[in-house]
Coordinates of C-alpha atoms in Angstrom, one line a residue:
M299 CA 18.6 5.1 -14.1
P300 CA 15.9 7.6 -14.4
K301 CA 15.7 10.3 -11.2
M302 CA 12.6 11.9 -10.2
T303 CA 11.9 14.1 -6.8
F304 CA 8.8 13.7 -5.0
I305 CA 7.8 17.2 -2.7
K306 CA 6.2 15.6 0.8
P307 CA 3.4 18.0 2.2
D308 CA 5.6 19.9 4.1
G309 CA 7.6 21.2 1.0
S310 CA 10.4 18.9 1.6
R311 CA 11.8 17.2 -1.5
L312 CA 13.8 13.9 -2.0
E313 CA 15.6 13.0 -5.0
V314 CA 14.9 8.8 -6.1
D315 CA 15.9 6.5 -8.1
A316 CA 13.4 5.7 -10.5
P317 CA 13.8 1.7 -12.3
L318 CA 12.4 2.0 -15.9
G319 CA 8.5 0.1 -15.5
A320 CA 8.1 0.7 -11.8
T321 CA 5.0 2.8 -11.1
I322 CA 5.1 6.2 -9.4
L323 CA 3.4 4.2 -6.5
E324 CA 6.0 1.7 -6.3
I325 CA 8.7 3.8 -6.4
A326 CA 7.2 5.7 -3.1
H327 CA 6.7 3.1 -1.1
K328 CA 10.0 1.8 -1.7
N329 CA 11.0 4.7 -0.1
N330 CA 9.1 4.8 2.2
L331 CA 6.6 7.6 1.3
A332 CA 3.5 8.0 2.8
L333 CA 1.1 7.3 -0.5
E334 CA -1.3 5.0 0.7
G335 CA -2.3 2.5 -2.5
A336 CA -5.4 1.3 -0.5
C337 CA -6.8 -1.1 -3.5
E338 CA -2.9 -2.3 -4.3
G339 CA -2.6 -0.5 -7.7
S340 CA -5.8 -2.5 -9.3
L341 CA -7.1 1.3 -10.1
A342 CA -10.3 0.7 -7.9
C343 CA -9.2 3.9 -5.4
S344 CA -7.7 7.5 -5.6
T345 CA -5.0 7.0 -2.5
C346 CA -2.2 7.3 -4.7
H347 CA -3.4 10.8 -5.9
I348 CA -0.8 12.6 -7.0
I349 CA 0.3 16.2 -8.3
V350 CA 2.8 16.3 -11.3
A351 CA 4.6 19.2 -11.8
D352 CA 2.9 21.4 -14.5
E353 CA 5.9 21.5 -16.7
D354 CA 6.2 18.0 -16.5
F355 CA 2.6 16.6 -16.6
E356 CA 2.6 16.9 -20.9
R357 CA 5.1 14.6 -21.1
L358 CA 2.8 11.4 -19.4
P359 CA 0.8 9.1 -21.6
E360 CA -2.9 10.3 -21.1
A361 CA -5.4 8.9 -18.2
S362 CA -7.3 6.1 -19.3
E363 CA -11.4 6.8 -18.9
D364 CA -11.3 4.4 -15.9
E365 CA -8.2 6.8 -14.1
E366 CA -10.3 9.9 -15.0
D367 CA -13.1 8.1 -13.0
M368 CA -11.0 7.4 -10.0
L369 CA -9.2 11.0 -10.0
D370 CA -13.2 12.3 -9.4
L371 CA -12.9 10.8 -6.2
A372 CA -9.2 12.0 -5.3
Y373 CA -8.6 14.6 -1.9
G374 CA -7.4 18.1 -3.6
L375 CA -8.0 17.3 -7.1
T376 CA -5.7 20.0 -9.6
A377 CA -5.6 20.2 -13.3
T378 CA -2.2 17.8 -12.9
S379 CA -3.5 15.3 -10.9
R380 CA -3.2 11.7 -11.7
L381 CA -2.8 8.3 -9.6
G382 CA 0.2 7.1 -9.1
C383 CA -0.3 3.7 -10.1
Q384 CA -1.1 4.3 -13.4
I385 CA 2.5 5.7 -14.1
Q386 CA 5.1 3.8 -15.1
I387 CA 8.8 4.9 -15.6
T388 CA 10.6 5.4 -19.1
E389 CA 13.3 7.4 -20.0
E390 CA 11.2 10.2 -21.0
L391 CA 10.2 10.5 -17.7
D392 CA 13.6 10.9 -16.3
E393 CA 13.5 14.2 -13.7
L394 CA 10.2 14.0 -12.9
V395 CA 8.4 15.8 -10.6
V396 CA 4.9 15.2 -8.4
T397 CA 3.8 16.5 -5.2
L398 CA 2.1 14.1 -2.3
P399 CA -1.3 16.0 -1.4
D400 CA -1.6 16.3 2.3
G401 CA -4.5 13.3 2.6
S402 CA -6.6 11.4 1.1
N403 CA -10.4 10.1 0.3
N404 CA -9.8 6.0 0.9
M405 CA -13.1 5.0 0.3
L406 CA -12.0 1.5 0.7
V407 CA -12.1 1.7 4.7

C-alpha cells in the first residue's frame, strides 16, 4: 500500500497509509488530521487546501479549472497548492509529502 507524509502546522510529520483511490482529504480525516473539507469534497470551498512538496508537485495530475478557481480563495496560497479533495492516490503518488496550512478560509459558514 502506498504511503504519504503529512507535515502539520507545528512542523511535526506523520507518515500514514494512503489507500489507492482515496483522496488526500479522506486520508487526513481517517488519521484525525485537521483538514477541514467544509464542502465534503464537492469542490465548493478551499478548506482542504494543502501544500505539496516541491519535489512531488510534478507527479500530480494537473488541476482542473474549477480547482484553480477555488484555490484562488485558499488561505496561504503557494505555487504548489492543491485541494486535498481533488487528489486521488495512485501507485505513482507513493511517498507523497504534503503540508497542512495553519489556517483556512471557510466561505461556507
